[in-house]
XYZ file of C-alpha atoms in Angstrom:
776
model
C 36.561 -55.641 -58.160
C 37.408 -52.046 -57.372
C 36.103 -50.935 -60.637
C 32.847 -52.344 -59.710
C 32.795 -50.700 -56.611
C 33.628 -47.431 -57.985
C 30.830 -48.023 -60.414
C 28.334 -48.853 -57.827
C 29.463 -45.652 -56.032
C 29.315 -43.252 -58.929
C 25.543 -44.543 -60.429
C 23.483 -42.774 -57.541
C 25.531 -39.696 -58.145
C 24.800 -39.532 -61.795
C 21.465 -40.299 -60.963
C 21.056 -37.490 -59.110
C 22.708 -35.027 -61.457
C 20.175 -36.234 -64.053
C 17.169 -35.718 -61.851
C 18.334 -32.068 -60.732
C 15.761 -29.621 -61.645
C 18.249 -26.851 -61.868
C 21.042 -26.567 -64.270
C 23.299 -25.286 -61.475
C 22.386 -27.834 -59.088
C 24.652 -30.598 -60.432
C 27.695 -28.781 -59.724
C 26.956 -29.564 -56.213
C 26.680 -33.065 -57.049
C 30.005 -33.131 -58.699
C 32.085 -30.967 -56.253
C 32.378 -33.813 -53.536
C 33.640 -36.039 -56.730
C 36.238 -33.683 -57.967
C 37.759 -33.179 -54.461
C 37.788 -36.778 -53.672
C 41.338 -37.483 -54.378
C 41.439 -41.271 -53.242
C 40.976 -42.528 -56.855
C 42.835 -40.300 -59.486
C 41.041 -41.707 -62.397
C 37.712 -41.159 -60.928
C 37.070 -38.327 -63.254
C 37.736 -40.313 -66.193
C 35.246 -42.855 -65.104
C 32.483 -40.633 -64.408
C 33.063 -39.079 -67.942
C 32.926 -42.588 -69.329
C 29.739 -43.250 -67.420
C 27.985 -40.255 -68.847
C 28.880 -40.994 -72.235
C 27.322 -44.373 -71.422
C 24.186 -42.641 -69.892
C 24.089 -40.333 -73.125
C 24.020 -43.213 -75.475
C 21.125 -44.907 -73.410
C 19.145 -41.928 -73.738
C 19.508 -41.591 -77.555
C 18.494 -45.249 -78.008
C 15.441 -44.507 -75.933
C 14.378 -41.417 -77.834
C 14.867 -43.320 -81.331
C 12.797 -46.061 -79.804
C 10.300 -43.386 -78.497
C 10.075 -41.614 -82.215
C 9.811 -44.615 -84.025
C 6.818 -45.587 -81.934
C 5.069 -42.135 -82.072
C 5.866 -40.673 -85.708
C 2.193 -39.786 -86.590
C 1.915 -37.933 -83.670
C 5.078 -35.943 -84.044
C 4.204 -35.204 -87.725
C 1.036 -33.714 -86.518
C 2.638 -31.836 -83.876
C 4.974 -30.290 -86.515
C 2.139 -29.143 -88.727
C 0.352 -27.786 -85.740
C 3.451 -25.754 -85.009
C 3.690 -24.569 -88.518
C -0.158 -23.404 -88.394
C 0.925 -21.761 -85.087
C 3.748 -20.103 -86.383
C 1.882 -18.599 -89.251
C -0.626 -17.229 -86.636
C 2.198 -16.042 -84.904
C 3.799 -13.942 -87.814
C -0.028 -12.603 -88.557
C -0.230 -11.815 -84.759
C 3.336 -10.349 -84.990
C 2.428 -8.077 -87.523
C -0.456 -6.977 -86.061
C 1.518 -6.357 -82.904
C 3.885 -4.385 -84.779
C 1.154 -2.163 -85.999
C -0.311 -1.931 -82.719
C 3.261 -1.122 -81.334
C 3.602 1.592 -83.572
C 0.323 2.920 -82.844
C 1.097 2.964 -79.117
C 4.388 4.388 -79.626
C 2.666 7.321 -81.635
C 0.208 7.864 -78.598
C 3.023 7.423 -76.081
C 5.021 10.049 -77.455
C 1.904 12.587 -77.197
C 1.583 11.342 -73.466
C 5.272 11.861 -72.808
C 4.871 15.531 -74.297
C 1.571 15.967 -72.164
C 3.446 14.358 -69.180
C 6.480 16.486 -69.497
C 4.352 19.395 -69.606
C 2.491 18.164 -66.402
C 5.553 17.513 -64.549
C 6.952 20.799 -65.220
C 3.683 22.353 -64.068
C 3.964 20.350 -61.063
C 7.521 21.584 -60.322
C 6.440 25.262 -60.686
C 3.551 24.530 -58.406
C 5.892 22.765 -55.842
C 8.066 25.812 -55.855
C 5.284 28.067 -55.473
C 4.170 25.757 -52.487
C 7.720 25.776 -51.007
C 8.150 29.665 -51.267
C 4.657 30.305 -49.809
C 5.613 28.026 -46.800
C 8.995 29.398 -46.372
C 7.226 33.115 -46.673
C 4.837 32.029 -43.714
C 7.354 30.522 -41.767
C 9.464 33.551 -41.823
C 6.569 35.890 -41.406
C 5.692 33.798 -38.066
C 9.289 34.268 -37.100
C 9.013 37.908 -37.814
C 5.774 37.903 -35.763
C 7.564 36.159 -32.881
C 10.274 38.578 -33.052
C 7.782 41.631 -32.906
C 6.173 39.764 -30.182
C 9.429 39.892 -28.113
C 9.623 43.471 -28.301
C 5.916 44.020 -27.711
C 6.240 41.998 -24.688
C 9.329 44.002 -23.811
C 7.401 47.323 -24.109
C 4.615 45.876 -21.737
C 7.668 45.177 -19.043
C 6.810 41.478 -19.275
C 10.478 40.710 -19.282
C 10.551 37.060 -18.600
C 7.940 36.308 -21.164
C 10.004 38.342 -23.742
C 12.897 36.346 -22.711
C 11.015 33.028 -23.062
C 9.621 33.973 -26.391
C 13.332 34.979 -27.421
C 14.561 31.438 -26.357
C 11.461 29.867 -28.127
C 12.574 31.948 -31.392
C 15.996 30.995 -31.101
C 15.767 27.448 -30.186
C 12.934 26.422 -32.338
C 11.416 28.710 -35.054
C 14.899 29.886 -36.208
C 15.831 26.325 -36.935
C 12.942 25.757 -39.096
C 14.085 28.680 -41.371
C 17.927 28.141 -40.972
C 18.180 27.747 -44.765
C 16.853 31.533 -45.039
C 18.771 34.727 -44.898
C 16.514 36.164 -42.440
C 17.390 33.596 -40.129
C 20.693 34.628 -39.990
C 19.785 38.233 -39.686
C 17.439 37.575 -36.704
C 19.909 35.178 -35.100
C 22.448 38.088 -35.018
C 19.872 40.094 -33.627
C 19.334 37.869 -30.643
C 22.309 39.109 -28.338
C 21.148 42.380 -29.142
C 17.551 41.802 -27.721
C 18.748 39.873 -24.838
C 20.891 42.960 -23.901
C 17.861 45.237 -24.264
C 15.725 42.621 -21.879
C 18.632 42.715 -19.372
C 18.856 46.876 -19.517
C 14.777 46.673 -19.107
C 15.143 44.561 -16.318
C 17.895 46.670 -14.331
C 15.889 49.701 -15.342
C 12.836 48.088 -13.511
C 15.141 46.840 -10.553
C 16.912 50.547 -10.102
C 13.327 51.949 -9.920
C 12.501 49.284 -7.148
C 15.992 49.786 -5.325
C 15.222 53.602 -5.729
C 11.776 53.021 -4.100
C 13.185 50.768 -1.464
C 15.680 53.212 -0.337
C 13.169 55.872 -0.102
C 10.924 53.512 2.063
C 13.896 52.523 4.204
C 13.325 55.202 6.797
C 9.715 54.424 6.975
C 10.345 50.874 7.122
C 12.907 51.661 10.301
C 10.286 53.971 11.602
C 7.850 50.854 11.608
C 10.572 48.611 13.022
C 11.107 50.936 15.797
C 7.443 51.095 16.421
C 7.317 47.364 16.531
C 10.337 47.139 19.148
C 8.537 49.453 21.420
C 5.255 47.635 21.178
C 7.205 44.481 22.212
C 8.651 46.299 25.033
C 5.223 47.354 26.291
C 3.902 43.929 25.997
C 7.188 42.523 27.874
C 6.710 44.973 30.502
C 3.334 44.112 31.267
C 4.272 40.572 31.372
C 6.829 41.499 33.817
C 4.476 43.121 36.100
C 2.047 40.338 35.939
C 5.151 37.590 36.630
C 8.089 38.763 38.362
C 10.008 35.672 36.725
C 9.867 37.592 33.517
C 12.043 40.301 34.983
C 15.140 38.113 34.635
C 14.859 38.090 30.769
C 15.021 41.078 28.381
C 13.924 41.806 25.080
C 15.179 39.570 22.392
C 15.844 36.840 24.499
C 14.521 33.267 23.925
C 11.711 33.719 26.290
C 10.826 36.872 25.323
C 10.568 35.777 21.711
C 8.579 32.477 22.585
C 6.297 34.684 24.369
C 5.595 37.232 21.592
C 5.001 34.563 19.098
C 1.112 35.405 19.265
C 1.794 38.647 18.105
C 2.541 38.019 14.540
C 3.892 41.198 12.618
C 5.361 41.106 9.220
C 7.409 44.294 8.961
C 7.726 43.659 5.334
C 3.867 43.015 4.494
C 1.356 44.895 6.759
C -1.761 46.302 5.991
C -1.872 48.427 9.517
C 1.443 50.187 8.747
C 0.625 50.314 5.015
C 4.175 48.812 4.315
C 4.192 46.273 1.109
C 7.484 45.448 -0.058
C 7.272 43.388 -3.342
C 10.418 41.440 -4.116
C 9.164 40.657 -7.782
C 11.360 42.780 -9.419
C 14.266 41.487 -7.739
C 13.241 38.110 -8.460
C 12.549 38.795 -12.020
C 15.978 40.206 -12.414
C 17.776 37.428 -10.806
C 15.967 34.980 -12.813
C 16.397 36.724 -16.086
C 20.165 37.095 -15.342
C 20.662 33.462 -14.406
C 19.084 32.323 -17.794
C 21.250 34.927 -19.503
C 24.334 33.598 -17.717
C 25.190 36.775 -16.389
C 24.300 36.301 -12.723
C 27.920 37.047 -11.364
C 27.966 40.201 -13.252
C 24.199 40.965 -11.836
C 25.375 40.113 -8.368
C 28.388 42.579 -8.652
C 26.390 45.350 -10.032
C 23.461 45.090 -7.321
C 26.374 44.898 -4.462
C 27.663 48.207 -6.219
C 24.466 49.824 -6.379
C 23.571 48.739 -2.635
C 27.077 50.330 -1.492
C 26.304 53.679 -3.184
C 22.963 53.835 -1.459
C 24.559 52.879 1.823
C 26.751 55.991 1.426
C 23.843 58.097 1.102
C 22.256 57.129 4.561
C 24.613 59.127 6.849
C 25.069 62.547 6.018
C 27.952 64.898 6.756
C 26.431 67.050 9.265
C 23.939 66.194 12.229
C 22.055 68.404 14.709
C 21.920 66.887 18.175
C 20.805 69.985 20.062
C 17.170 69.587 18.940
C 15.104 68.324 21.843
C 13.080 65.780 19.881
C 16.447 64.411 18.043
C 14.620 64.376 15.052
C 17.767 64.115 12.792
C 19.194 61.310 14.703
C 15.966 59.383 14.440
C 15.802 59.651 10.802
C 19.073 58.469 10.438
C 19.038 55.422 12.574
C 15.778 54.565 11.107
C 17.213 54.661 7.527
C 19.832 52.516 8.638
C 17.803 50.109 10.257
C 15.600 49.961 7.347
C 18.277 49.345 4.951
C 19.581 46.633 7.203
C 16.283 45.036 7.418
C 16.091 44.830 3.875
C 19.563 43.457 3.315
C 18.746 40.455 5.842
C 15.404 40.031 4.114
C 17.014 39.713 0.587
C 19.345 37.036 2.121
C 16.618 35.124 3.071
C 14.299 35.370 0.324
C 16.996 34.706 -2.471
C 19.867 32.145 -2.873
C 23.266 33.304 -3.056
C 22.327 36.810 -4.104
C 23.824 38.576 -1.066
C 26.566 36.732 0.779
C 26.415 37.249 4.772
C 30.027 38.618 4.479
C 29.152 41.450 2.091
C 25.784 42.358 4.327
C 27.740 42.424 7.507
C 30.479 44.391 5.794
C 27.792 47.054 4.839
C 26.182 46.963 8.201
C 29.842 47.573 9.901
C 30.316 50.599 7.351
C 27.049 52.249 8.392
C 27.701 51.656 12.024
C 31.212 53.182 11.681
C 29.850 56.193 9.801
C 26.941 56.865 12.414
C 29.061 56.450 15.597
C 31.892 58.544 13.953
C 29.131 61.424 13.077
C 27.043 61.060 16.566
C 30.536 61.086 18.623
C 31.524 64.104 17.030
C 28.398 65.899 17.630
C 28.006 64.963 21.238
C 30.178 67.855 22.627
C 27.255 70.358 20.988
C 24.652 68.703 23.592
C 24.259 70.922 26.798
C 20.949 69.400 28.261
C 20.906 65.884 30.018
C 17.473 65.362 28.978
C 18.665 65.547 25.281
C 21.499 63.094 25.904
C 18.875 60.625 27.606
C 16.933 60.808 24.451
C 19.703 60.297 22.204
C 20.417 57.048 24.166
C 16.989 56.071 24.158
C 17.145 56.143 20.297
C 20.239 54.399 20.385
C 19.152 51.693 22.444
C 15.758 51.286 20.356
C 18.128 51.342 17.245
C 20.194 48.292 19.075
C 17.077 46.209 20.113
C 15.763 46.629 16.691
C 18.519 45.601 14.211
C 19.762 42.748 17.543
C 16.347 40.983 16.062
C 17.794 40.657 12.680
C 21.053 39.127 13.856
C 23.188 42.053 13.468
C 26.469 42.791 15.703
C 25.805 45.466 18.015
C 29.054 45.505 20.172
C 30.183 48.875 18.455
C 26.873 50.466 19.202
C 27.120 49.338 22.729
C 30.500 51.357 22.913
C 28.752 54.317 21.449
C 26.189 54.253 24.147
C 29.258 54.103 26.841
C 30.711 57.274 25.140
C 26.886 58.837 25.457
C 27.127 57.865 28.996
C 30.225 59.405 29.657
C 29.262 62.643 28.313
C 25.878 62.254 30.407
C 27.518 61.579 33.543
C 30.331 64.717 32.943
C 27.080 66.697 31.777
C 25.154 65.960 34.963
C 28.242 66.244 37.225
C 29.130 69.535 36.063
C 25.151 70.711 36.363
C 25.065 69.251 39.905
C 28.423 70.801 40.694
C 27.349 74.251 40.265
C 24.140 73.661 42.230
C 26.054 72.062 45.360
C 28.592 75.051 45.158
C 25.726 77.546 44.940
C 24.080 75.494 47.950
C 26.958 75.526 50.007
C 28.216 78.982 49.174
C 24.735 80.724 49.817
C 23.877 78.958 52.978
C 23.409 81.245 55.976
C 24.969 78.431 58.375
C 22.058 78.435 60.873
C 19.997 75.637 62.168
C 16.934 75.413 59.787
C 13.849 76.847 60.935
C 10.495 74.693 60.441
C 7.217 76.131 60.515
C 4.734 73.518 59.630
C 4.411 69.764 59.934
C 3.922 69.395 56.106
C 7.288 71.352 55.692
C 9.114 69.119 58.409
C 7.686 65.943 56.672
C 9.080 67.090 53.165
C 12.640 67.782 54.903
C 12.730 64.447 56.784
C 11.487 62.494 53.355
C 14.393 63.932 51.337
C 17.223 63.880 53.966
C 18.528 61.262 55.774
C 17.640 62.370 59.303
C 16.656 60.424 61.959
C 14.916 62.668 64.498
C 15.360 61.963 68.437
C 11.600 63.584 69.034
C 8.716 61.872 67.878
C 6.653 63.542 64.960
C 3.404 63.790 67.298
C 5.215 65.624 69.993
C 6.578 68.734 67.853
C 5.516 71.716 68.240
C 5.951 74.562 65.254
C 7.835 76.770 64.591
C 10.861 74.614 65.559
C 14.406 74.223 64.192
C 16.275 71.231 62.913
C 20.105 70.749 64.042
C 21.467 71.103 60.512
C 21.528 74.427 58.283
C 19.190 74.606 55.179
C 22.115 73.479 52.734
C 22.019 69.832 54.171
C 18.517 68.958 52.755
C 19.048 70.761 49.597
C 22.143 68.762 49.079
C 20.292 65.367 49.721
C 17.840 66.501 47.190
C 20.376 67.021 44.871
C 21.984 63.780 45.597
C 18.820 61.854 45.049
C 18.314 63.578 41.845
C 21.547 62.908 40.424
C 21.215 59.072 41.818
C 17.667 58.981 39.822
C 19.367 60.606 36.845
C 22.148 58.246 36.722
C 20.000 55.443 36.926
C 17.786 56.739 34.196
C 20.573 55.632 31.843
C 20.685 51.854 32.868
C 16.949 51.405 31.170
C 16.817 49.619 28.138
C 19.109 46.826 29.257
C 22.394 48.971 29.461
C 25.057 46.086 29.052
C 27.941 47.708 31.088
C 25.883 48.200 34.080
C 28.902 48.125 36.034
C 30.353 51.296 34.685
C 26.890 53.071 35.724
C 27.929 52.078 39.188
C 31.544 52.859 39.172
C 30.856 56.253 37.366
C 28.098 56.865 40.158
C 30.275 56.220 43.053
C 33.177 58.178 41.676
C 30.881 61.126 40.637
C 29.044 61.238 43.836
C 32.690 60.914 45.637
C 34.232 63.634 43.713
C 30.923 65.915 44.279
C 30.649 65.214 47.765
C 34.486 65.886 48.558
C 35.295 68.597 46.378
C 31.932 70.747 46.261
C 30.631 69.929 49.578
C 33.292 68.655 52.036
C 35.938 70.866 50.966
C 33.876 74.058 50.911
C 32.643 73.435 54.261
C 36.198 72.814 55.537
C 37.259 76.258 53.967
C 34.651 77.729 55.881
C 35.834 76.806 58.905
C 38.232 79.452 58.745
C 35.490 81.423 60.183
C 36.135 83.553 63.346
C 32.360 82.845 64.374
C 31.948 79.807 66.559
C 28.426 79.518 66.025
C 28.975 79.304 62.153
C 31.581 76.596 63.008
C 29.539 74.806 65.251
C 26.946 74.597 62.473
C 29.295 73.385 60.086
C 30.305 70.689 62.270
C 26.663 69.585 62.750
C 26.332 69.679 58.891
C 29.521 67.552 58.885
C 27.767 64.616 61.297
C 24.808 64.675 59.035
C 26.571 64.369 55.984
C 28.497 61.552 57.578
C 25.299 59.793 58.368
C 23.860 60.688 54.838
C 27.183 59.174 53.182
C 26.676 56.020 55.494
C 22.842 55.430 54.284
C 24.168 56.516 50.544
C 26.460 53.636 50.937
C 23.781 51.037 51.513
C 21.360 52.595 49.140
C 23.926 52.340 46.305
C 24.667 48.690 47.206
C 20.910 47.843 47.007
C 20.479 49.806 43.861
C 23.269 48.297 42.183
C 22.626 47.761 38.600
C 25.277 45.073 38.090
C 24.469 41.796 39.494
C 28.061 40.410 39.299
C 29.437 43.214 41.616
C 30.524 42.151 45.069
C 31.268 43.717 48.278
C 30.384 46.771 50.123
C 30.050 50.125 48.420
C 32.659 52.436 50.045
C 32.557 56.200 49.402
C 35.403 58.256 50.288
C 33.685 61.245 51.162
C 32.166 59.267 54.377
C 35.871 59.587 55.670
C 36.269 62.984 54.342
C 33.208 64.008 56.279
C 34.308 62.470 59.449
C 37.796 64.233 59.096
C 36.138 67.306 58.430
C 33.956 66.800 61.543
C 37.136 66.425 63.571
C 38.891 69.508 61.855
C 35.952 71.529 62.840
C 35.838 70.068 66.514
C 39.696 71.132 66.412
C 38.509 74.617 65.076
C 35.972 75.130 67.854
C 38.718 74.437 70.373
C 40.913 76.719 68.690
C 38.104 79.761 68.466
C 37.224 79.167 72.381
C 40.792 78.871 73.360
C 41.740 81.777 71.372
C 38.810 83.810 72.935
C 39.957 82.629 76.437
C 43.522 84.006 75.452
C 42.125 87.257 74.503
C 40.090 87.618 77.681
C 42.771 86.644 79.845
C 45.515 88.631 78.017
C 43.299 91.632 79.429
C 43.874 90.674 82.688
C 45.293 93.704 84.927
C 47.312 92.002 87.933
C 49.369 94.369 90.070
C 51.398 91.737 91.544
C 53.149 94.100 93.879
C 49.972 95.781 95.105
C 49.720 96.434 98.955
C 46.031 97.399 98.766
C 43.941 94.190 99.331
C 40.855 93.434 97.186
C 37.375 94.014 98.283
C 35.281 91.001 99.473
C 34.756 88.472 96.586
C 35.663 91.302 94.167
C 36.265 89.646 90.759
C 38.256 91.150 87.856
C 36.552 92.287 85.084
C 38.316 89.591 82.626
C 37.208 86.679 84.730
C 33.627 88.087 84.780
C 34.149 88.260 80.750
C 35.610 85.024 80.511
C 32.742 82.887 82.784
C 29.982 85.045 80.901
C 31.698 83.712 77.800
C 31.776 80.436 78.433
C 28.094 80.437 79.730
C 27.037 82.355 76.526
C 28.810 80.161 74.246
C 27.446 77.042 75.594
C 23.805 78.226 75.752
C 23.849 80.006 72.285
C 26.878 79.397 69.811
C 27.501 75.927 70.937
C 24.028 74.763 71.757
C 23.582 72.897 68.764
C 26.665 70.440 69.597
C 25.939 67.006 71.265
C 26.460 66.915 74.701
C 29.322 64.956 74.821
C 31.062 67.455 72.189
C 30.042 70.458 74.622
C 31.573 68.663 77.585
C 34.572 68.061 75.648
C 34.781 71.801 74.870
C 34.190 72.657 78.439
C 36.815 70.507 79.494
C 39.205 71.599 76.935
C 38.469 75.401 77.244
C 38.430 75.313 81.381
C 41.857 73.077 81.140
C 43.017 75.891 78.731
C 41.883 78.865 80.936
C 43.442 77.250 84.050
C 46.841 76.909 82.353
C 46.630 80.688 81.133
C 45.551 82.134 84.232
C 48.497 80.121 86.038
C 50.823 81.255 83.273
C 50.030 84.708 84.536
C 51.964 84.569 87.684
C 54.480 82.516 86.220
C 55.701 85.148 83.744
C 59.051 85.986 83.696
C 58.091 89.994 84.073
C 56.647 89.099 87.438
C 59.334 89.464 90.133
C 57.525 89.071 93.169
C 53.723 88.671 94.519
C 52.197 90.496 97.415
C 49.429 88.792 99.525
C 47.037 91.315 98.410
C 47.617 90.362 94.698
C 47.490 86.790 95.669
C 44.110 87.446 97.120
C 43.033 88.934 93.962
C 44.023 86.117 92.218
C 42.611 83.852 94.431
C 38.980 85.596 94.204
C 38.976 85.425 90.414
C 39.802 81.421 91.032
C 37.417 81.090 93.302
C 34.704 82.852 90.844
C 35.743 80.363 88.159
C 35.695 77.527 90.650
C 31.853 78.481 91.462
C 31.026 78.849 87.581
C 32.299 75.138 87.131
C 30.409 74.200 90.101
C 27.114 75.404 88.725
C 27.360 73.328 85.634
C 26.997 70.200 87.724
C 29.835 68.108 86.306
C 32.361 67.022 88.869
C 34.538 66.074 86.100
C 35.110 69.677 84.711
C 36.019 70.686 88.094
C 39.134 68.420 88.112
C 40.724 70.814 85.327
C 40.825 73.589 88.081
C 42.608 71.402 90.577
C 46.277 72.501 89.770
C 45.110 76.048 89.638
C 43.090 75.978 93.033
C 46.089 74.199 94.761
C 48.726 76.514 93.411
C 46.776 79.252 94.637
C 46.059 77.825 97.865
C 49.861 77.124 98.114
C 50.505 80.544 97.526
C 48.172 81.704 100.385
C 49.714 78.958 102.625
C 51.190 80.306 106.021
C 53.107 77.049 106.163
C 54.966 76.843 102.630
C 57.470 74.731 103.934
C 54.975 71.703 103.645
C 55.454 72.049 99.883
C 58.987 70.833 100.270
C 57.844 67.737 102.165
C 56.937 65.072 100.189
C 54.005 63.606 102.140
C 52.602 66.909 102.958
C 52.843 67.937 99.258
C 51.025 64.994 98.072
C 48.451 65.616 100.358
C 47.596 69.028 99.856
C 49.358 70.170 96.724
C 49.382 66.976 94.634
C 48.575 68.670 91.389
C 50.895 71.753 91.780
C 53.768 71.340 89.495
C 57.060 71.151 91.701
C 58.843 73.679 89.619
C 56.198 76.183 89.132
C 55.161 75.878 93.057
C 59.232 76.717 93.818
C 58.946 79.606 91.378
C 55.801 80.757 92.604
C 56.877 80.565 96.577
C 60.033 82.219 95.655
C 57.881 84.965 94.007
C 55.609 85.134 96.953
C 58.817 85.321 99.184
C 59.685 88.286 97.201
C 56.703 89.974 97.545
C 56.476 90.245 100.947
C 59.742 91.781 101.332
C 61.818 94.448 99.332
C 61.712 94.027 95.573
C 64.088 92.106 94.042
C 67.488 93.453 92.746
C 67.641 93.446 89.234
C 71.162 91.910 89.132
C 69.805 88.459 89.710
C 66.815 86.514 88.464
C 64.157 85.340 90.754
C 63.981 82.102 88.846
C 67.590 81.284 89.384
C 67.224 82.163 93.105
C 63.866 79.738 93.165
C 66.102 76.611 91.509
C 68.870 77.327 93.599
C 66.729 76.681 96.722
C 64.900 73.738 95.272
C 68.295 72.282 94.612
C 69.426 72.706 97.977
C 66.289 71.478 99.721
C 65.505 68.736 97.238
C 68.591 67.903 95.631
C 67.322 68.754 92.179
C 69.338 69.534 89.165
C 68.534 72.602 87.199
C-alpha cells in the first residue's frame, strides 16, 4: 500500500520533469524530492520510475519508426542532399571569407590611418580650445588692470573674483592658471592700495573743506538764532526755550538745510570713495585693518587742526574763528561718517577725538587770554565760542568743558571790566570839584536825571535855569559808569550762558568792590579836608550814593539772569555809604566845633578888670563866632538837609556854650570882677539874640546853662544858689560844682586878689562842703 502511494506521488512529478521546457527546470522539481527525508528509499524509486519511463519511450519510438520508415529514408536522403549543398556553400563562404578578409585588412589599414588623423585633429582642437580659454583668462586679467587704471576699483575686484572663482578653474590643468592664481593676491593688494590712495585724496579734500564746512555750520546756526529771535518777538511763550531745544527743533523743521549737500553754500561732500573703500576691504577680508588705518589717519588729521600759536588780540578774532570752524567741520564729518556707515567709526572713538580736540583748543585759548586787553575782543571771543557750542550741540557732542572755557573767558572779561571801570571811578572821584553840580539847560537836566538815581523835589516844569543839583558832578558820572558796567556784564549772558548765577554773583561782588574801594573809601579819605563846604558836599554825595545803592539792589534783583536764585540782593556798599555819611556828619561837627574852639580861644577876657564895658559891647571873638555860624549855615552847610543843619546848629551851640563856660572855670582864673562879668554877659546875650533870630526854640535850650550861670554870677543874692528850692527855680541848669566855683571866683573878684598859697578851688569846695555837706 505505501509503495502504491509512493508511486502515485512520484508520477506527477516525473510527468512535470518530462514536460519542462528547459534543461534546468527539472532541477526545481527534484529539489523537494531530494530534501524530503520521510522515505529514505524514495530516490531509488524515483530512478526506477525514470527507467520505466525511458523503456516506455523507446518502445514508442520503435513503434513510430516502424510505422514511418519510408518517410524517414526520404528525409535522410533530403538531408544528404542538403549536406552536399551545404558543403558547396561552405566552400563558397570560405572563398568569400578570404575575399572579405583581404578587404577587411585594407579597410583596417585605412581605418587605422583615419583614427590616427582624427586623434591628431582632436589634439589640435583641444589645443585650440585650451589656447582660447587661456587667452580669455589673460584678457580678463588684463581687463582687471585696465579697470584699475580707470579707477573702477570695485569693478576690477569683481572681475578678479570672477577670474579666480570661474575662469581659472576652467584652465586649472594648465601652467598659466597657476601663474595667474599666484598673481591674484598681488592684484588684490594693488586694488586695495589704489582704493586707499583715492581715499587718502578724499580725506585730504575733506580736511581742507572742514573749515568751510564749519563756517557754513556757524552760518546755519546764526540763521536758526535769527529765526528763533523772530519767533520769540512774535510769541513770548517761545522765550522760555533756547536754541537746540525740542521746541526750537520742531519749530525749525520747515527750514530744511543739508549741511553736507547744499547748492546754496556750494558744499558737496561725496562719501562714495569711503563707501567703495569700506566695501572693497570687506570683500578682501581686511576690514579691521582698514578701520585701524582710517582711525589713525583721522587722528593725524585731528592733530593738524589746532596750531601751537594763537593771536587773540585781533579785533576780528579771525584766528580763533578758523580754529573753531575747522574743529566743528571735522566733528560734523565724523558724526556724519558714523551715521552713513556701519561699524566703521565707533562712538567711543569719535568722542575721544572730540575730547582731544576740545582739550587742545581750550588749552590754547586759555593760555592766550591774558594777551587780550579789550573787553570788546573778549566779548567777540565768547561769541565765537558760544556759537561753536550751539553748533556742535546740534550734532550731539558733549560741551561741558567748553562751558567751563566760557566761564574762564567771563572771569577774564569781568576782571578787565573791573580794572577799566576802577580806573574810571578813581579818576572821576579824584578829579571832582566837590561843588553842587550846575545845570544850564533843561536838556542837560533831563540827561542827568535819566542816568542818575535821583528823585528831585521840584517839578520839572517849575525849574529855572541855571540851577544847581545837590550832588557834585562825580555822582552822575559814577552812575553812568555803573550802568555801563551793568550793561557790559549782562552782554556776556547772551547766547544762553548756562552759569547765569556766576554773572549775578560776579556782578554783585565787582560792584561792591568798585563802590566800596574806589568810591566810598576815596570819599572817606577826602573827609580829612579842612573845608567844611567840601565835607558837606561829600556828605551829600554819600546820601545820594546810598540811595543809588538801594535802587541798584532792586535793579539787580529784577535783572537777575538766574531764575533759580532767591532772596533779595544786598550790596555791602549800601551800608558802607551809610557809614560814610555818618562819618561825614561827624567830620562836619568836628570842623564846626574846631572852628568854634579856634574862635573862642581868641577870647581876651580880663577877669579882674575894673573898667565896665560899653553898653551892649560885644567881644570880637563873639562877633566872629556868630558870623561864622551864620555864614556856615547859609553857605558851606547850605546843601545839607534841614534836619542835619539843625543838628549841627544844636551841637555847635552846645559846644560853644560849653567852651565859653569853660573860660571862667579855667584854673588860671583866680577871681572875676563885676566888670568882667558884665563883658561876659554882653557876649552871652549877643549869642542868645543870634539864636533867637534863628527861630528855633529848641536851639536856645543849649544856652540855658550858660545864661543861668552868667545870671548867677551877676546875682545880688548868690546865697539863693545854695537853697535847693531857689536853685532849682532860678538856676536848675547850673552845675552845682561849677556854680560854687564861679561864685567863689566872683567873691574873690570883689575883694583883694587871692593869695597864691591857697587854691580858690579848694576854698570853693570847702565852702560847699560846709553848706551842703558835700564830699570833695
